[in-house]
PDB file of N, CA, C and O in Angstrom:
ATOM      1  N   UNK A1409       0.846  -1.165   0.000  1.00  0.00           N
ATOM      2  CA  UNK A1409       0.000   0.000   0.000  1.00  0.00           C
ATOM      3  C   UNK A1409       0.895   1.232   0.000  1.00  0.00           C
ATOM      4  O   UNK A1409       1.838   1.322   0.771  1.00  0.00           O
ATOM      5  N   UNK A1410       0.568   2.166  -0.859  1.00  0.00           N
ATOM      6  CA  UNK A1410       1.320   3.405  -0.925  1.00  0.00           C
ATOM      7  C   UNK A1410       0.636   4.448  -0.043  1.00  0.00           C
ATOM      8  O   UNK A1410      -0.591   4.559  -0.036  1.00  0.00           O
ATOM      9  N   UNK A1411       1.420   5.184   0.710  1.00  0.00           N
ATOM     10  CA  UNK A1411       0.898   6.226   1.585  1.00  0.00           C
ATOM     11  C   UNK A1411       1.186   7.571   0.946  1.00  0.00           C
ATOM     12  O   UNK A1411       2.330   7.872   0.607  1.00  0.00           O
ATOM     13  N   UNK A1412       0.147   8.351   0.774  1.00  0.00           N
ATOM     14  CA  UNK A1412       0.297   9.688   0.193  1.00  0.00           C
ATOM     15  C   UNK A1412       0.459  10.685   1.334  1.00  0.00           C
ATOM     16  O   UNK A1412      -0.366  10.749   2.229  1.00  0.00           O
ATOM     17  N   UNK A1413       1.516  11.438   1.294  1.00  0.00           N
ATOM     18  CA  UNK A1413       1.745  12.475   2.304  1.00  0.00           C
ATOM     19  C   UNK A1413       1.836  13.817   1.602  1.00  0.00           C
ATOM     20  O   UNK A1413       2.427  13.932   0.538  1.00  0.00           O
ATOM     21  N   UNK A1414       1.230  14.827   2.197  1.00  0.00           N
ATOM     22  CA  UNK A1414       1.278  16.157   1.608  1.00  0.00           C
ATOM     23  C   UNK A1414       1.535  17.191   2.693  1.00  0.00           C
ATOM     24  O   UNK A1414       1.343  16.920   3.877  1.00  0.00           O
ATOM     25  N   UNK A1415       1.962  18.355   2.278  1.00  0.00           N
ATOM     26  CA  UNK A1415       2.196  19.442   3.224  1.00  0.00           C
ATOM     27  C   UNK A1415       0.849  19.940   3.736  1.00  0.00           C
ATOM     28  O   UNK A1415      -0.102  20.107   2.972  1.00  0.00           O
ATOM     29  N   UNK A1416       0.755  20.152   5.023  1.00  0.00           N
ATOM     30  CA  UNK A1416      -0.483  20.621   5.631  1.00  0.00           C
ATOM     31  C   UNK A1416      -0.405  22.133   5.831  1.00  0.00           C
ATOM     32  O   UNK A1416       0.572  22.644   6.363  1.00  0.00           O
ATOM     33  N   UNK A1417      -1.435  22.809   5.408  1.00  0.00           N
ATOM     34  CA  UNK A1417      -1.478  24.260   5.544  1.00  0.00           C
ATOM     35  C   UNK A1417      -2.234  24.640   6.807  1.00  0.00           C
ATOM     36  O   UNK A1417      -1.793  25.464   7.582  1.00  0.00           O
ATOM     37  N   UNK A1418      -3.385  24.011   7.043  1.00  0.00           N
ATOM     38  CA  UNK A1418      -4.185  24.283   8.239  1.00  0.00           C
ATOM     39  C   UNK A1418      -5.200  23.174   8.425  1.00  0.00           C
ATOM     40  O   UNK A1418      -5.359  22.324   7.557  1.00  0.00           O
ATOM     41  N   UNK A1419      -5.877  23.201   9.558  1.00  0.00           N
ATOM     42  CA  UNK A1419      -6.947  22.246   9.866  1.00  0.00           C
ATOM     43  C   UNK A1419      -6.464  20.800   9.828  1.00  0.00           C
ATOM     44  O   UNK A1419      -7.028  19.958   9.145  1.00  0.00           O
ATOM     45  N   UNK A1420      -5.405  20.493  10.566  1.00  0.00           N
ATOM     46  CA  UNK A1420      -4.942  19.122  10.697  1.00  0.00           C
ATOM     47  C   UNK A1420      -4.466  18.906  12.125  1.00  0.00           C
ATOM     48  O   UNK A1420      -4.193  19.839  12.852  1.00  0.00           O
ATOM     49  N   UNK A1421      -4.366  17.653  12.518  1.00  0.00           N
ATOM     50  CA  UNK A1421      -3.930  17.281  13.859  1.00  0.00           C
ATOM     51  C   UNK A1421      -2.816  16.254  13.739  1.00  0.00           C
ATOM     52  O   UNK A1421      -2.915  15.324  12.952  1.00  0.00           O
ATOM     53  N   UNK A1422      -1.764  16.429  14.523  1.00  0.00           N
ATOM     54  CA  UNK A1422      -0.657  15.473  14.559  1.00  0.00           C
ATOM     55  C   UNK A1422      -0.765  14.709  15.870  1.00  0.00           C
ATOM     56  O   UNK A1422      -0.843  15.312  16.936  1.00  0.00           O
ATOM     57  N   UNK A1423      -0.804  13.383  15.772  1.00  0.00           N
ATOM     58  CA  UNK A1423      -0.917  12.532  16.955  1.00  0.00           C
ATOM     59  C   UNK A1423       0.248  11.550  16.980  1.00  0.00           C
ATOM     60  O   UNK A1423       0.634  11.028  15.933  1.00  0.00           O
ATOM     61  N   UNK A1424       0.757  11.252  18.162  1.00  0.00           N
ATOM     62  CA  UNK A1424       1.832  10.256  18.260  1.00  0.00           C
ATOM     63  C   UNK A1424       1.335   8.868  17.834  1.00  0.00           C
ATOM     64  O   UNK A1424       0.217   8.476  18.162  1.00  0.00           O
ATOM     65  N   UNK A1425       2.161   8.138  17.104  1.00  0.00           N
ATOM     66  CA  UNK A1425       1.799   6.779  16.697  1.00  0.00           C
ATOM     67  C   UNK A1425       1.495   5.904  17.900  1.00  0.00           C
ATOM     68  O   UNK A1425       0.602   5.052  17.845  1.00  0.00           O
ATOM     69  N   UNK A1426       2.225   6.088  18.991  1.00  0.00           N
ATOM     70  CA  UNK A1426       2.002   5.288  20.189  1.00  0.00           C
ATOM     71  C   UNK A1426       0.582   5.403  20.705  1.00  0.00           C
ATOM     72  O   UNK A1426      -0.012   4.423  21.166  1.00  0.00           O
ATOM     73  N   UNK A1427       0.005   6.578  20.607  1.00  0.00           N
ATOM     74  CA  UNK A1427      -1.370   6.792  21.041  1.00  0.00           C
ATOM     75  C   UNK A1427      -2.331   6.031  20.131  1.00  0.00           C
ATOM     76  O   UNK A1427      -3.239   5.342  20.595  1.00  0.00           O
ATOM     77  N   UNK A1428      -2.095   6.104  18.843  1.00  0.00           N
ATOM     78  CA  UNK A1428      -2.999   5.445  17.893  1.00  0.00           C
ATOM     79  C   UNK A1428      -2.808   3.937  17.829  1.00  0.00           C
ATOM     80  O   UNK A1428      -3.690   3.215  17.384  1.00  0.00           O
ATOM     81  N   UNK A1429      -1.672   3.451  18.303  1.00  0.00           N
ATOM     82  CA  UNK A1429      -1.386   2.015  18.255  1.00  0.00           C
ATOM     83  C   UNK A1429      -1.497   1.345  19.625  1.00  0.00           C
ATOM     84  O   UNK A1429      -1.190   0.164  19.758  1.00  0.00           O
ATOM     85  N   UNK A1430      -1.956   2.081  20.623  1.00  0.00           N
ATOM     86  CA  UNK A1430      -2.075   1.551  21.986  1.00  0.00           C
ATOM     87  C   UNK A1430      -3.206   0.529  22.031  1.00  0.00           C
ATOM     88  O   UNK A1430      -4.384   0.877  21.963  1.00  0.00           O
ATOM     89  N   UNK A1431      -2.874  -0.741  22.120  1.00  0.00           N
ATOM     90  CA  UNK A1431      -3.864  -1.823  22.091  1.00  0.00           C
ATOM     91  C   UNK A1431      -4.705  -1.897  23.370  1.00  0.00           C
ATOM     92  O   UNK A1431      -5.683  -2.637  23.417  1.00  0.00           O
ATOM     93  N   UNK A1432      -4.340  -1.135  24.389  1.00  0.00           N
ATOM     94  CA  UNK A1432      -5.186  -1.084  25.590  1.00  0.00           C
ATOM     95  C   UNK A1432      -6.459  -0.303  25.330  1.00  0.00           C
ATOM     96  O   UNK A1432      -7.437  -0.447  26.050  1.00  0.00           O
ATOM     97  N   UNK A1433      -6.447   0.521  24.271  1.00  0.00           N
ATOM     98  CA  UNK A1433      -7.611   1.320  23.912  1.00  0.00           C
ATOM     99  C   UNK A1433      -8.344   0.673  22.748  1.00  0.00           C
ATOM    100  O   UNK A1433      -7.722   0.194  21.804  1.00  0.00           O
ATOM    101  N   UNK A1434      -9.660   0.683  22.803  1.00  0.00           N
ATOM    102  CA  UNK A1434     -10.452   0.161  21.688  1.00  0.00           C
ATOM    103  C   UNK A1434     -10.336   1.120  20.509  1.00  0.00           C
ATOM    104  O   UNK A1434      -9.911   2.269  20.658  1.00  0.00           O
ATOM    105  N   UNK A1435     -10.722   0.645  19.336  1.00  0.00           N
ATOM    106  CA  UNK A1435     -10.730   1.526  18.173  1.00  0.00           C
ATOM    107  C   UNK A1435     -11.664   2.711  18.420  1.00  0.00           C
ATOM    108  O   UNK A1435     -11.374   3.840  18.028  1.00  0.00           O
ATOM    109  N   UNK A1436     -12.777   2.457  19.081  1.00  0.00           N
ATOM    110  CA  UNK A1436     -13.718   3.530  19.397  1.00  0.00           C
ATOM    111  C   UNK A1436     -13.073   4.559  20.313  1.00  0.00           C
ATOM    112  O   UNK A1436     -13.195   5.765  20.081  1.00  0.00           O
ATOM    113  N   UNK A1437     -12.369   4.098  21.340  1.00  0.00           N
ATOM    114  CA  UNK A1437     -11.714   5.023  22.265  1.00  0.00           C
ATOM    115  C   UNK A1437     -10.617   5.824  21.567  1.00  0.00           C
ATOM    116  O   UNK A1437     -10.470   7.030  21.802  1.00  0.00           O
ATOM    117  N   UNK A1438      -9.866   5.195  20.682  1.00  0.00           N
ATOM    118  CA  UNK A1438      -8.827   5.911  19.931  1.00  0.00           C
ATOM    119  C   UNK A1438      -9.435   6.967  19.024  1.00  0.00           C
ATOM    120  O   UNK A1438      -8.921   8.080  18.905  1.00  0.00           O
ATOM    121  N   UNK A1439     -10.535   6.620  18.386  1.00  0.00           N
ATOM    122  CA  UNK A1439     -11.215   7.581  17.516  1.00  0.00           C
ATOM    123  C   UNK A1439     -11.771   8.754  18.298  1.00  0.00           C
ATOM    124  O   UNK A1439     -11.668   9.911  17.873  1.00  0.00           O
ATOM    125  N   UNK A1440     -12.360   8.466  19.445  1.00  0.00           N
ATOM    126  CA  UNK A1440     -12.887   9.527  20.295  1.00  0.00           C
ATOM    127  C   UNK A1440     -11.767  10.429  20.787  1.00  0.00           C
ATOM    128  O   UNK A1440     -11.890  11.657  20.771  1.00  0.00           O
ATOM    129  N   UNK A1441     -10.657   9.839  21.192  1.00  0.00           N
ATOM    130  CA  UNK A1441      -9.513  10.628  21.647  1.00  0.00           C
ATOM    131  C   UNK A1441      -8.969  11.501  20.518  1.00  0.00           C
ATOM    132  O   UNK A1441      -8.693  12.687  20.718  1.00  0.00           O
ATOM    133  N   UNK A1442      -8.852  10.946  19.324  1.00  0.00           N
ATOM    134  CA  UNK A1442      -8.381  11.731  18.177  1.00  0.00           C
ATOM    135  C   UNK A1442      -9.338  12.886  17.896  1.00  0.00           C
ATOM    136  O   UNK A1442      -8.908  14.013  17.618  1.00  0.00           O
ATOM    137  N   UNK A1443     -10.637  12.627  17.980  1.00  0.00           N
ATOM    138  CA  UNK A1443     -11.624  13.689  17.764  1.00  0.00           C
ATOM    139  C   UNK A1443     -11.476  14.787  18.811  1.00  0.00           C
ATOM    140  O   UNK A1443     -11.455  15.977  18.472  1.00  0.00           O
ATOM    141  N   UNK A1444     -11.360  14.402  20.070  1.00  0.00           N
ATOM    142  CA  UNK A1444     -11.229  15.398  21.144  1.00  0.00           C
ATOM    143  C   UNK A1444      -9.949  16.221  21.002  1.00  0.00           C
ATOM    144  O   UNK A1444      -9.950  17.427  21.206  1.00  0.00           O
ATOM    145  N   UNK A1445      -8.840  15.552  20.631  1.00  0.00           N
ATOM    146  CA  UNK A1445      -7.574  16.265  20.491  1.00  0.00           C
ATOM    147  C   UNK A1445      -7.551  17.167  19.262  1.00  0.00           C
ATOM    148  O   UNK A1445      -6.710  18.072  19.173  1.00  0.00           O
ATOM    149  N   UNK A1446      -8.459  16.956  18.325  1.00  0.00           N
ATOM    150  CA  UNK A1446      -8.510  17.796  17.122  1.00  0.00           C
ATOM    151  C   UNK A1446      -9.275  19.097  17.363  1.00  0.00           C
ATOM    152  O   UNK A1446      -9.248  19.989  16.526  1.00  0.00           O
ATOM    153  N   UNK A1447      -9.944  19.195  18.477  1.00  0.00           N
ATOM    154  CA  UNK A1447     -10.755  20.387  18.779  1.00  0.00           C
ATOM    155  C   UNK A1447      -9.865  21.536  19.240  1.00  0.00           C
ATOM    156  O   UNK A1447      -8.813  21.327  19.838  1.00  0.00           O
ATOM    157  N   UNK A1448     -10.301  22.771  19.019  1.00  0.00           N
ATOM    158  CA  UNK A1448      -9.495  23.929  19.432  1.00  0.00           C
ATOM    159  C   UNK A1448      -9.449  24.067  20.954  1.00  0.00           C
ATOM    160  O   UNK A1448     -10.321  23.556  21.663  1.00  0.00           O
ATOM    161  N   UNK A1449      -8.439  24.770  21.440  1.00  0.00           N
ATOM    162  CA  UNK A1449      -8.331  25.045  22.877  1.00  0.00           C
ATOM    163  C   UNK A1449      -9.603  25.736  23.362  1.00  0.00           C
ATOM    164  O   UNK A1449     -10.153  26.603  22.674  1.00  0.00           O
ATOM    165  N   UNK A1450     -10.074  25.324  24.520  1.00  0.00           N
ATOM    166  CA  UNK A1450     -11.261  25.929  25.106  1.00  0.00           C
ATOM    167  C   UNK A1450     -12.575  25.389  24.562  1.00  0.00           C
ATOM    168  O   UNK A1450     -13.640  25.817  24.996  1.00  0.00           O
ATOM    169  N   UNK A1451     -12.515  24.442  23.625  1.00  0.00           N
ATOM    170  CA  UNK A1451     -13.730  23.871  23.040  1.00  0.00           C
ATOM    171  C   UNK A1451     -14.498  23.112  24.101  1.00  0.00           C
ATOM    172  O   UNK A1451     -13.929  22.394  24.917  1.00  0.00           O
ATOM    173  N   UNK A1452     -15.803  23.285  24.119  1.00  0.00           N
ATOM    174  CA  UNK A1452     -16.649  22.574  25.085  1.00  0.00           C
ATOM    175  C   UNK A1452     -17.871  22.026  24.374  1.00  0.00           C
ATOM    176  O   UNK A1452     -18.473  22.697  23.549  1.00  0.00           O
ATOM    177  N   UNK A1453     -18.201  20.806  24.708  1.00  0.00           N
ATOM    178  CA  UNK A1453     -19.426  20.195  24.196  1.00  0.00           C
ATOM    179  C   UNK A1453     -19.835  19.115  25.177  1.00  0.00           C
ATOM    180  O   UNK A1453     -18.996  18.431  25.749  1.00  0.00           O
ATOM    181  N   UNK A1454     -21.099  18.983  25.367  1.00  0.00           N
ATOM    182  CA  UNK A1454     -21.651  17.973  26.251  1.00  0.00           C
ATOM    183  C   UNK A1454     -21.484  16.596  25.606  1.00  0.00           C
ATOM    184  O   UNK A1454     -21.648  16.449  24.394  1.00  0.00           O
ATOM    185  N   UNK A1455     -21.156  15.589  26.400  1.00  0.00           N
ATOM    186  CA  UNK A1455     -20.986  14.227  25.893  1.00  0.00           C
ATOM    187  C   UNK A1455     -22.219  13.706  25.186  1.00  0.00           C
ATOM    188  O   UNK A1455     -22.126  12.949  24.219  1.00  0.00           O
ATOM    189  N   UNK A1456     -23.389  14.121  25.650  1.00  0.00           N
ATOM    190  CA  UNK A1456     -24.635  13.690  24.997  1.00  0.00           C
ATOM    191  C   UNK A1456     -24.741  14.269  23.593  1.00  0.00           C
ATOM    192  O   UNK A1456     -25.197  13.595  22.680  1.00  0.00           O
ATOM    193  N   UNK A1457     -24.307  15.528  23.421  1.00  0.00           N
ATOM    194  CA  UNK A1457     -24.328  16.136  22.086  1.00  0.00           C
ATOM    195  C   UNK A1457     -23.366  15.404  21.157  1.00  0.00           C
ATOM    196  O   UNK A1457     -23.678  15.183  19.988  1.00  0.00           O
ATOM    197  N   UNK A1458     -22.209  15.029  21.679  1.00  0.00           N
ATOM    198  CA  UNK A1458     -21.241  14.288  20.871  1.00  0.00           C
ATOM    199  C   UNK A1458     -21.834  12.947  20.449  1.00  0.00           C
ATOM    200  O   UNK A1458     -21.722  12.548  19.290  1.00  0.00           O
ATOM    201  N   UNK A1459     -22.460  12.251  21.381  1.00  0.00           N
ATOM    202  CA  UNK A1459     -23.052  10.946  21.077  1.00  0.00           C
ATOM    203  C   UNK A1459     -24.175  11.080  20.055  1.00  0.00           C
ATOM    204  O   UNK A1459     -24.292  10.267  19.138  1.00  0.00           O
ATOM    205  N   UNK A1460     -24.987  12.119  20.200  1.00  0.00           N
ATOM    206  CA  UNK A1460     -26.107  12.308  19.278  1.00  0.00           C
ATOM    207  C   UNK A1460     -25.641  12.634  17.862  1.00  0.00           C
ATOM    208  O   UNK A1460     -26.337  12.354  16.900  1.00  0.00           O
ATOM    209  N   UNK A1461     -24.439  13.218  17.724  1.00  0.00           N
ATOM    210  CA  UNK A1461     -23.924  13.557  16.396  1.00  0.00           C
ATOM    211  C   UNK A1461     -23.073  12.429  15.803  1.00  0.00           C
ATOM    212  O   UNK A1461     -22.623  12.517  14.672  1.00  0.00           O
ATOM    213  N   UNK A1462     -22.889  11.354  16.562  1.00  0.00           N
ATOM    214  CA  UNK A1462     -22.083  10.224  16.112  1.00  0.00           C
ATOM    215  C   UNK A1462     -22.959   9.165  15.452  1.00  0.00           C
ATOM    216  O   UNK A1462     -24.074   8.910  15.911  1.00  0.00           O
ATOM    217  N   UNK A1463     -22.452   8.521  14.399  1.00  0.00           N
ATOM    218  CA  UNK A1463     -23.227   7.435  13.793  1.00  0.00           C
ATOM    219  C   UNK A1463     -23.444   6.268  14.759  1.00  0.00           C
ATOM    220  O   UNK A1463     -24.387   5.503  14.619  1.00  0.00           O
ATOM    221  N   UNK A1464     -22.567   6.130  15.759  1.00  0.00           N
ATOM    222  CA  UNK A1464     -22.710   5.050  16.735  1.00  0.00           C
ATOM    223  C   UNK A1464     -23.740   5.376  17.799  1.00  0.00           C
ATOM    224  O   UNK A1464     -24.187   4.488  18.511  1.00  0.00           O
ATOM    225  N   UNK A1465     -24.058   6.634  17.966  1.00  0.00           N
ATOM    226  CA  UNK A1465     -25.010   7.026  18.986  1.00  0.00           C
ATOM    227  C   UNK A1465     -24.424   6.883  20.379  1.00  0.00           C
ATOM    228  O   UNK A1465     -23.230   7.104  20.579  1.00  0.00           O
ATOM    229  N   UNK A1466     -25.231   6.461  21.314  1.00  0.00           N
ATOM    230  CA  UNK A1466     -24.801   6.390  22.714  1.00  0.00           C
ATOM    231  C   UNK A1466     -24.393   4.991  23.137  1.00  0.00           C
ATOM    232  O   UNK A1466     -24.748   4.506  24.195  1.00  0.00           O
ATOM    233  N   UNK A1467     -23.613   4.304  22.326  1.00  0.00           N
ATOM    234  CA  UNK A1467     -23.091   2.992  22.675  1.00  0.00           C
ATOM    235  C   UNK A1467     -21.938   3.197  23.652  1.00  0.00           C
ATOM    236  O   UNK A1467     -21.092   4.054  23.433  1.00  0.00           O
ATOM    237  N   UNK A1468     -21.877   2.456  24.759  1.00  0.00           N
ATOM    238  CA  UNK A1468     -20.770   2.605  25.697  1.00  0.00           C
ATOM    239  C   UNK A1468     -19.419   2.397  24.994  1.00  0.00           C
ATOM    240  O   UNK A1468     -19.311   1.603  24.057  1.00  0.00           O
ATOM    241  N   UNK A1469     -18.395   3.116  25.436  1.00  0.00           N
ATOM    242  CA  UNK A1469     -17.086   3.059  24.778  1.00  0.00           C
ATOM    243  C   UNK A1469     -16.431   1.684  24.886  1.00  0.00           C
ATOM    244  O   UNK A1469     -15.502   1.378  24.161  1.00  0.00           O
ATOM    245  N   UNK A1470     -16.942   0.816  25.779  1.00  0.00           N
ATOM    246  CA  UNK A1470     -16.368  -0.535  25.873  1.00  0.00           C
ATOM    247  C   UNK A1470     -17.021  -1.473  24.863  1.00  0.00           C
ATOM    248  O   UNK A1470     -16.689  -2.658  24.792  1.00  0.00           O
ATOM    249  N   UNK A1471     -17.946  -0.943  24.038  1.00  0.00           N
ATOM    250  CA  UNK A1471     -18.545  -1.724  22.970  1.00  0.00           C
ATOM    251  C   UNK A1471     -19.746  -2.552  23.373  1.00  0.00           C
ATOM    252  O   UNK A1471     -20.352  -3.202  22.539  1.00  0.00           O
ATOM    253  N   UNK A1472     -20.107  -2.529  24.651  1.00  0.00           N
ATOM    254  CA  UNK A1472     -21.259  -3.315  25.090  1.00  0.00           C
ATOM    255  C   UNK A1472     -22.552  -2.664  24.621  1.00  0.00           C
ATOM    256  O   UNK A1472     -22.664  -1.462  24.526  1.00  0.00           O
ATOM    257  N   UNK A1473     -23.547  -3.472  24.374  1.00  0.00           N
ATOM    258  CA  UNK A1473     -24.858  -2.971  24.001  1.00  0.00           C
ATOM    259  C   UNK A1473     -25.526  -2.353  25.223  1.00  0.00           C
ATOM    260  O   UNK A1473     -25.278  -2.754  26.359  1.00  0.00           O
ATOM    261  N   UNK A1474     -26.415  -1.386  24.992  1.00  0.00           N
ATOM    262  CA  UNK A1474     -27.128  -0.752  26.086  1.00  0.00           C
ATOM    263  C   UNK A1474     -28.213  -1.666  26.656  1.00  0.00           C
ATOM    264  O   UNK A1474     -28.724  -1.439  27.721  1.00  0.00           O
ATOM    265  N   UNK A1475     -28.615  -2.696  25.941  1.00  0.00           N
ATOM    266  CA  UNK A1475     -29.694  -3.591  26.389  1.00  0.00           C
ATOM    267  C   UNK A1475     -29.250  -4.464  27.516  1.00  0.00           C
ATOM    268  O   UNK A1475     -28.256  -4.998  27.630  1.00  0.00           O
TER     269      UNK A1475
END
């Protein structure tokens, strides 16, 4: 697989590979962490609003069903 890399001008986030490859975290938790770290300083949003805007909805981060 070829990886395309380009110069970033704005609106990007750099994350350590160790964070993204940490197997102690689920893929969902890594994605949520990446999303939170991409937000500007001082950004605030209620967890319920985040869940409502997510395609996964309010599924617990450990992957268990709410039922």
